[in-house]
């Protein structure tokens, strides 16, 4: 029943009519089109590339990429075409310059800091063990409940 | 000591990242064509099949509205645009561009509305991609020299808002001959 209601609702909701994409190019150039499409962000989707999105707007952008490849434009020129319209937001991988460097440097910096902290902790504990600083557990524990359990077990 | 310094440096980097990146809407798509020449187009009218070229429209401000029949907000804003076209038609040209739709559906949408301003068919949305459209409705304001001065994302429901943008368009003076 719920499936029927959902189907009726979906059929009643206006939607963008699916249009066929432009004709594929030869395998080598089509591979370039797909690779470029994977790098470009779909403006109507959430974090999807135009090659991975099923939206009609993404299809329109893929058609444009195909057209630009067919015109003999280089990958840089095609990326520049989309950056000119949507800014660097259009690139799924931000180019390494300016504040974008943070994206590449922060993870490395955090891993290094983590490694440093772990290294210090390990060294500290091994030094303490070697010096015998760790006192042997006394048979009479400071915990009265533990003593009570031991006494019960001895009975 | 070294650990403390490293942690402080990492925290500093994080704070810098938050300070520079917070406050921006990650869903807002930047508009790179502001104050740039409007890309030329040649499209056909939905009603007459007549060809319309951007270069032939130069000399008057131009309002370009991207819409689709499947878009609810487009239906809501259309009466405002129709009134604006009637009211400001002497000062600026108004054109609608059908986005990701079929001519049949677009005609069905436009028919009940009174004939207000011409609608153009954009096959495969090539022109929309050229203009950096991110969805519908979107309305572009292009000055008499063919420079894109502004764009409004979403339904334009306020006549006053439209009037002030048109006024700004008339005030704007672009570099003559910069458009292609």
mmCIF file of C-alpha atoms in Angstrom, chain B residues 8-122:
data_model
loop_
_atom_site.group_PDB
_atom_site.id
_atom_site.type_symbol
_atom_site.label_atom_id
_atom_site.label_comp_id
_atom_site.label_asym_id
_atom_site.label_seq_id
_atom_site.Cartn_x
_atom_site.Cartn_y
_atom_site.Cartn_z
ATOM 1 C CA UNK B 8 50.305 24.362 19.886
ATOM 2 C CA UNK B 9 51.352 24.576 16.223
ATOM 3 C CA UNK B 10 48.690 22.051 15.177
ATOM 4 C CA UNK B 11 46.033 23.876 17.211
ATOM 5 C CA UNK B 12 47.116 27.168 15.641
ATOM 6 C CA UNK B 13 46.739 25.711 12.152
ATOM 7 C CA UNK B 14 43.302 24.334 13.028
ATOM 8 C CA UNK B 15 42.182 27.689 14.458
ATOM 9 C CA UNK B 16 43.443 29.460 11.339
ATOM 10 C CA UNK B 17 41.521 27.018 9.138
ATOM 11 C CA UNK B 18 38.323 27.488 11.159
ATOM 12 C CA UNK B 19 38.721 31.290 11.198
ATOM 13 C CA UNK B 20 39.147 31.492 7.429
ATOM 14 C CA UNK B 21 36.648 28.834 6.382
ATOM 15 C CA UNK B 22 33.795 29.334 8.872
ATOM 16 C CA UNK B 23 31.053 31.794 8.025
ATOM 17 C CA UNK B 24 30.856 30.592 4.429
ATOM 18 C CA UNK B 25 27.911 28.565 3.193
ATOM 19 C CA UNK B 26 29.466 25.406 1.708
ATOM 20 C CA UNK B 27 26.384 24.894 -0.463
ATOM 21 C CA UNK B 28 26.622 28.339 -2.047
ATOM 22 C CA UNK B 29 28.193 27.986 -5.450
ATOM 23 C CA UNK B 30 30.460 30.924 -6.343
ATOM 24 C CA UNK B 31 29.508 32.975 -9.369
ATOM 25 C CA UNK B 32 32.567 33.575 -11.494
ATOM 26 C CA UNK B 33 30.962 35.486 -14.365
ATOM 27 C CA UNK B 34 30.003 38.601 -12.365
ATOM 28 C CA UNK B 35 31.257 41.694 -14.235
ATOM 29 C CA UNK B 36 32.399 39.487 -17.129
ATOM 30 C CA UNK B 37 31.095 39.566 -20.717
ATOM 31 C CA UNK B 38 27.973 37.464 -21.181
ATOM 32 C CA UNK B 39 28.757 34.451 -23.406
ATOM 33 C CA UNK B 40 27.076 34.819 -26.775
ATOM 34 C CA UNK B 41 24.161 32.568 -27.620
ATOM 35 C CA UNK B 42 21.860 31.780 -30.518
ATOM 36 C CA UNK B 43 18.584 30.209 -29.384
ATOM 37 C CA UNK B 44 15.114 29.810 -30.835
ATOM 38 C CA UNK B 45 11.893 31.226 -29.440
ATOM 39 C CA UNK B 46 9.462 28.743 -27.969
ATOM 40 C CA UNK B 47 6.426 30.433 -29.547
ATOM 41 C CA UNK B 48 7.547 31.518 -33.024
ATOM 42 C CA UNK B 49 10.697 29.459 -33.650
ATOM 43 C CA UNK B 50 12.482 32.712 -34.499
ATOM 44 C CA UNK B 51 16.246 32.869 -33.841
ATOM 45 C CA UNK B 52 17.498 35.175 -31.070
ATOM 46 C CA UNK B 53 21.164 36.156 -30.774
ATOM 47 C CA UNK B 54 22.660 37.899 -27.758
ATOM 48 C CA UNK B 55 24.749 40.162 -29.995
ATOM 49 C CA UNK B 56 21.525 41.485 -31.560
ATOM 50 C CA UNK B 57 20.174 42.419 -28.121
ATOM 51 C CA UNK B 58 23.101 44.635 -27.186
ATOM 52 C CA UNK B 59 22.395 48.313 -26.506
ATOM 53 C CA UNK B 60 19.667 47.674 -23.907
ATOM 54 C CA UNK B 61 19.827 46.064 -20.472
ATOM 55 C CA UNK B 62 18.753 42.433 -20.543
ATOM 56 C CA UNK B 63 17.042 40.262 -17.940
ATOM 57 C CA UNK B 64 17.482 36.520 -18.534
ATOM 58 C CA UNK B 65 15.398 34.168 -16.433
ATOM 59 C CA UNK B 66 16.222 30.418 -16.400
ATOM 60 C CA UNK B 67 13.206 28.248 -15.554
ATOM 61 C CA UNK B 68 11.618 24.841 -16.074
ATOM 62 C CA UNK B 69 8.060 23.528 -16.003
ATOM 63 C CA UNK B 70 8.998 20.934 -13.338
ATOM 64 C CA UNK B 71 10.259 23.680 -10.983
ATOM 65 C CA UNK B 72 7.666 24.840 -8.417
ATOM 66 C CA UNK B 73 9.439 28.100 -7.432
ATOM 67 C CA UNK B 74 9.609 29.016 -11.152
ATOM 68 C CA UNK B 75 5.808 28.874 -11.319
ATOM 69 C CA UNK B 76 5.618 31.064 -8.216
ATOM 70 C CA UNK B 77 7.922 33.762 -9.583
ATOM 71 C CA UNK B 78 6.628 33.874 -13.154
ATOM 72 C CA UNK B 79 3.783 36.378 -12.454
ATOM 73 C CA UNK B 80 6.304 38.817 -10.901
ATOM 74 C CA UNK B 81 8.539 38.591 -13.944
ATOM 75 C CA UNK B 82 5.577 38.952 -16.268
ATOM 76 C CA UNK B 83 4.482 42.133 -14.472
ATOM 77 C CA UNK B 84 8.062 43.445 -14.504
ATOM 78 C CA UNK B 85 8.355 42.761 -18.253
ATOM 79 C CA UNK B 86 5.161 44.708 -18.845
ATOM 80 C CA UNK B 87 6.156 47.555 -16.562
ATOM 81 C CA UNK B 88 9.861 47.877 -17.457
ATOM 82 C CA UNK B 89 9.675 46.528 -21.007
ATOM 83 C CA UNK B 90 10.525 49.967 -22.384
ATOM 84 C CA UNK B 91 13.803 50.098 -20.461
ATOM 85 C CA UNK B 92 15.065 46.515 -20.678
ATOM 86 C CA UNK B 93 14.580 43.327 -22.684
ATOM 87 C CA UNK B 94 13.176 40.317 -20.851
ATOM 88 C CA UNK B 95 13.785 36.722 -21.989
ATOM 89 C CA UNK B 96 13.107 33.382 -20.367
ATOM 90 C CA UNK B 97 15.370 30.388 -21.034
ATOM 91 C CA UNK B 98 13.899 26.905 -20.656
ATOM 92 C CA UNK B 99 16.278 24.733 -18.618
ATOM 93 C CA UNK B 100 16.379 20.915 -18.875
ATOM 94 C CA UNK B 101 12.871 20.617 -20.207
ATOM 95 C CA UNK B 102 11.065 19.591 -23.358
ATOM 96 C CA UNK B 103 9.474 22.239 -25.615
ATOM 97 C CA UNK B 104 6.074 20.513 -25.144
ATOM 98 C CA UNK B 105 6.218 20.711 -21.347
ATOM 99 C CA UNK B 106 7.532 24.283 -21.511
ATOM 100 C CA UNK B 107 4.652 25.303 -23.816
ATOM 101 C CA UNK B 108 2.137 23.680 -21.460
ATOM 102 C CA UNK B 109 3.658 25.722 -18.619
ATOM 103 C CA UNK B 110 3.689 28.999 -20.540
ATOM 104 C CA UNK B 111 0.255 28.690 -22.159
ATOM 105 C CA UNK B 112 -1.940 29.589 -19.149
ATOM 106 C CA UNK B 113 0.262 32.581 -18.349
ATOM 107 C CA UNK B 114 -0.503 35.636 -20.380
ATOM 108 C CA UNK B 115 2.056 36.167 -23.156
ATOM 109 C CA UNK B 116 4.442 38.420 -21.330
ATOM 110 C CA UNK B 117 8.007 37.985 -22.510
ATOM 111 C CA UNK B 118 9.624 35.623 -25.038
ATOM 112 C CA UNK B 119 10.850 32.207 -23.933
ATOM 113 C CA UNK B 120 13.884 30.550 -25.534
ATOM 114 C CA UNK B 121 14.662 26.864 -25.905
ATOM 115 C CA UNK B 122 18.192 25.836 -24.852
#
